[in-house]
Coordinates of C-alpha atoms in Angstrom, one line a residue:
M1 CA 88.6 277.5 -0.1
T2 CA 88.1 275.0 2.7
P3 CA 85.4 272.4 2.3
A4 CA 82.6 272.7 4.8
T5 CA 82.5 270.3 7.7
G6 CA 80.2 269.7 10.6
P7 CA 76.8 268.2 11.0
G8 CA 75.3 267.1 7.7
H9 CA 78.7 267.3 6.0
S10 CA 81.4 264.6 5.5
D11 CA 85.1 265.0 4.9
P12 CA 85.9 263.3 1.5
S13 CA 89.5 262.8 2.7
D14 CA 88.4 260.7 5.7
P15 CA 88.7 256.9 4.7
S16 CA 86.3 255.9 7.4
V17 CA 83.4 257.7 5.7
P18 CA 82.2 255.9 2.6
S19 CA 81.9 257.9 -0.5
D20 CA 78.7 258.1 -2.5
H21 CA 80.3 256.2 -5.3
S22 CA 81.3 253.2 -3.0
A23 CA 77.8 253.1 -1.5
V24 CA 76.2 253.0 -4.9
S25 CA 78.7 250.2 -5.9
A26 CA 77.8 248.1 -2.9
A27 CA 74.1 248.5 -3.5
A28 CA 74.6 247.5 -7.1
G29 CA 76.6 244.4 -6.1
A30 CA 73.9 243.3 -3.7
A31 CA 71.3 243.9 -6.4
T32 CA 73.1 241.8 -8.9
A33 CA 74.0 238.9 -6.5
L34 CA 72.4 235.7 -7.7
P35 CA 69.8 234.0 -5.5
R36 CA 70.8 230.7 -3.9
I37 CA 69.2 227.4 -3.2
S38 CA 70.3 224.8 -0.6
V39 CA 69.1 221.2 -0.9
R40 CA 69.8 217.7 0.3
G41 CA 70.3 214.6 -1.9
E42 CA 69.7 211.1 -0.6
A43 CA 70.1 207.6 -1.9
R44 CA 69.1 204.2 -0.6
L45 CA 70.2 201.0 -2.2
E46 CA 69.4 197.4 -1.4
V47 CA 71.9 194.9 -2.7
D48 CA 72.9 191.3 -2.2
P49 CA 75.8 190.8 0.2
E50 CA 79.3 190.2 -1.1
I51 CA 80.8 188.4 1.9
A52 CA 79.7 186.4 5.0
R53 CA 81.8 186.3 8.2
I54 CA 81.6 183.5 10.7
G55 CA 83.2 183.3 14.2
I56 CA 84.5 180.0 15.5
S57 CA 85.5 179.4 19.1
V58 CA 87.4 176.2 20.0
R59 CA 87.6 175.1 23.6
A60 CA 89.5 172.6 25.7
R61 CA 89.4 171.6 29.3
G62 CA 91.6 169.3 31.4
S63 CA 93.0 168.8 34.8
D64 CA 96.6 169.0 33.4
R65 CA 97.7 172.3 31.8
R66 CA 99.8 170.6 29.1
A67 CA 97.1 168.1 28.2
A68 CA 94.5 170.9 27.9
L69 CA 96.9 172.9 25.7
A70 CA 97.5 169.8 23.5
D71 CA 93.8 169.2 23.1
L72 CA 93.2 172.9 22.2
T73 CA 96.0 172.8 19.6
R74 CA 94.6 169.6 18.1
R75 CA 91.1 171.0 17.8
N76 CA 92.3 174.3 16.5
T77 CA 94.3 172.5 13.8
T78 CA 91.2 170.4 12.9
V79 CA 89.1 173.6 12.4
L80 CA 91.7 175.3 10.3
E81 CA 92.2 172.3 8.1
L82 CA 88.4 172.0 7.6
V83 CA 88.1 175.7 6.7
K84 CA 91.0 175.7 4.3
S85 CA 89.7 172.6 2.6
Y86 CA 87.1 174.8 1.0
G87 CA 89.7 176.6 -1.1
E88 CA 88.8 179.9 -2.7
A89 CA 85.3 179.8 -1.2
V90 CA 86.9 181.1 2.0
E91 CA 88.6 184.4 1.2
R92 CA 90.3 184.9 4.5
T93 CA 91.0 183.1 7.8
E94 CA 92.2 184.9 10.9
T95 CA 93.0 183.8 14.4
G96 CA 92.0 186.2 17.1
A97 CA 92.3 185.8 20.9
F98 CA 93.9 182.8 22.5
T99 CA 93.5 182.1 26.2
I100 CA 94.3 179.3 28.6
A101 CA 93.6 179.9 32.3
P102 CA 93.3 177.8 35.5
E103 CA 90.1 177.2 37.4
L104 CA 90.8 177.3 41.1
K105 CA 89.1 175.1 43.7
Q106 CA 86.9 176.8 46.3
G107 CA 88.5 177.0 49.7
R108 CA 91.9 178.1 51.0
G109 CA 95.0 177.9 49.0
E110 CA 95.5 178.1 45.2
R111 CA 94.7 174.6 44.2
V112 CA 93.9 174.2 40.5
R113 CA 90.8 172.3 39.6
A114 CA 91.1 172.4 35.8
Y115 CA 92.5 174.4 32.9
H116 CA 90.4 176.0 30.3
G117 CA 91.6 177.0 26.9
R118 CA 90.0 178.9 24.0
V119 CA 90.9 180.1 20.5
H120 CA 88.8 182.4 18.4
I121 CA 88.9 182.2 14.6
Q122 CA 87.1 184.3 12.0
A123 CA 86.5 183.1 8.4
T124 CA 85.3 185.3 5.5
V125 CA 83.3 183.3 3.0
T126 CA 82.5 184.5 -0.5
D127 CA 80.8 181.4 -1.9
F128 CA 77.5 181.2 -0.2
T129 CA 76.6 177.9 -1.7
T130 CA 79.1 176.2 0.6
L131 CA 78.4 178.4 3.7
G132 CA 75.6 176.2 5.1
E133 CA 77.7 173.0 4.7
L134 CA 80.8 174.6 6.3
T135 CA 79.0 176.0 9.3
T136 CA 77.2 172.7 9.9
R137 CA 80.5 170.7 9.8
L138 CA 82.2 173.2 12.1
A139 CA 79.3 173.1 14.6
D140 CA 79.5 169.3 14.6
L141 CA 83.1 169.4 15.8
E142 CA 84.1 168.7 19.4
L143 CA 83.9 171.6 21.8
T144 CA 83.4 174.0 18.9
R145 CA 81.1 177.0 18.7
V146 CA 80.1 178.9 15.6
D147 CA 78.6 182.4 15.5
G148 CA 77.2 184.1 12.5
P149 CA 76.9 184.6 9.6
W150 CA 77.4 188.4 9.5
W151 CA 76.5 189.4 5.9
G152 CA 78.2 192.4 4.5
L153 CA 79.9 194.3 1.7
R154 CA 83.6 194.8 1.1
P155 CA 85.1 198.1 2.2
D156 CA 85.9 199.0 -1.4
S157 CA 82.6 197.8 -2.8
P158 CA 81.4 199.8 -5.9
V159 CA 78.0 199.9 -4.2
Y160 CA 79.2 202.8 -1.9
R161 CA 80.4 204.8 -5.0
E162 CA 77.0 204.2 -6.7
A163 CA 75.1 205.4 -3.6
R164 CA 77.2 208.6 -3.3
Q165 CA 76.8 209.4 -7.0
Q166 CA 73.0 208.8 -6.9
A167 CA 72.7 211.1 -3.9
V168 CA 74.5 213.9 -5.8
R169 CA 72.2 213.4 -8.8
E170 CA 69.2 213.5 -6.5
A171 CA 70.5 216.8 -5.1
V172 CA 70.8 218.3 -8.6
V173 CA 67.3 217.1 -9.6
R174 CA 65.8 218.6 -6.5
A175 CA 67.5 221.9 -6.9
R176 CA 66.4 222.1 -10.6
E177 CA 62.8 221.4 -9.5
Y178 CA 62.9 224.2 -6.9
A179 CA 64.4 226.6 -9.4
A180 CA 61.8 225.7 -12.1
A181 CA 59.0 226.4 -9.6
L182 CA 60.4 229.9 -9.4
G183 CA 60.7 230.3 -13.1
A184 CA 64.5 230.1 -12.9
G185 CA 67.3 227.7 -13.6
L186 CA 70.5 226.5 -12.0
S187 CA 73.6 228.7 -12.8
G188 CA 76.4 227.3 -10.6
L189 CA 77.5 225.2 -7.7
L190 CA 78.6 226.9 -4.5
E191 CA 79.2 223.9 -2.2
L192 CA 78.8 220.1 -2.0
A193 CA 79.2 218.4 1.3
D194 CA 79.1 214.7 2.1
R195 CA 76.8 214.2 5.1
G196 CA 77.7 210.5 5.6
L197 CA 77.5 207.0 4.2
E198 CA 75.6 204.3 6.2
S199 CA 75.5 200.6 5.7
A200 CA 72.8 198.8 7.7
F201 CA 73.9 195.4 8.9
P202 CA 71.3 192.8 10.0
E203 CA 71.2 191.3 13.4
T204 CA 73.7 188.5 14.1
Q205 CA 72.5 185.0 13.7
R206 CA 74.1 182.5 16.0
L207 CA 74.9 178.8 15.4
V208 CA 75.9 176.8 18.5
A209 CA 77.3 173.3 18.5
A210 CA 74.8 170.7 19.7
P211 CA 75.3 169.3 23.2
A212 CA 76.8 166.1 21.8
A213 CA 79.6 168.3 20.4
F214 CA 80.6 169.3 23.9
G215 CA 81.6 165.8 24.9
T216 CA 78.3 164.1 25.8
P217 CA 77.9 160.6 24.4
R218 CA 76.8 160.5 20.8
G219 CA 74.0 158.2 19.8
A220 CA 73.9 156.1 16.6
A221 CA 72.0 158.9 14.8
A222 CA 74.8 161.3 15.5
E223 CA 77.4 159.1 13.8
S224 CA 76.3 160.3 10.4
A225 CA 77.1 163.8 9.1
A226 CA 74.6 166.5 10.1
P227 CA 72.5 167.9 7.2
A228 CA 73.8 171.2 5.9
L229 CA 72.0 174.3 7.0
D230 CA 70.0 176.3 4.4
L231 CA 71.3 179.9 4.8
E232 CA 69.7 182.6 2.7
P233 CA 71.8 185.7 2.2
R234 CA 70.2 188.8 3.7
R235 CA 70.2 191.9 1.5
Q236 CA 72.2 194.9 2.6
T237 CA 71.0 198.5 2.8
V238 CA 73.4 201.3 1.9
R239 CA 72.4 205.0 2.4
A240 CA 74.2 208.1 1.3
E241 CA 73.3 211.8 1.9
V242 CA 74.8 215.0 0.6
S243 CA 74.0 218.7 1.0
A244 CA 74.5 221.2 -1.9
R245 CA 74.2 224.9 -2.5
F246 CA 73.5 226.3 -5.9
T247 CA 73.1 229.7 -7.5
I248 CA 70.1 230.2 -9.7
T249 CA 69.1 232.7 -12.4
R250 CA 66.7 235.6 -11.6
P251 CA 63.3 234.2 -10.7
E252 CA 60.3 235.3 -12.8
L253 CA 57.8 236.0 -10.1

């Protein structure tokens, strides 16, 4: 006997037509799927800085190229010796760009008026009790400019890990509160995504050598050492944010 086909009838041998059993299974699976909750977790920490960076620019100027270079070398050596004299208080000293360039006279031809040289140095300080004294002594040197300090945290600071973990805990707490409001509880984690870690750095403070340090005559008062600056470390703000998706038990509505 041949099964009936046509309008209102389906061929059970046709794989494109779902059987009644598969349709019932799909409906049952949809009915038993656990509800889901998506939340964010955030953390904001304010901590003391771990390091302070200062930028040092040393300059030299002269009508003779070799003399300008010699002056620049001497001043650069003076700065490095001063910085290194603070020992372990200075974690790292790095020399950046070095330039020496001619200044041409106005008019025809390529006549050199003077030569200008510059060296950039960056020092990372960890002992903040000596920072004010060091910056003041540097700014008091001849043709020397000091920028900073830039307060910050080390790249591997445990503060970043603490912020991330706190953001995750906040996401779990928030998800539990939403589930509890529905008369349910958390049953599993579907996804956890890191939405970013941010460290807020304060604006740069700038220290510039006094005019006397640029070669103008020094008075009797300038003969003595300048008083050390009182620099107060600025607290750092670290933010972390995650997104998470959880499954929850059946709500009791």
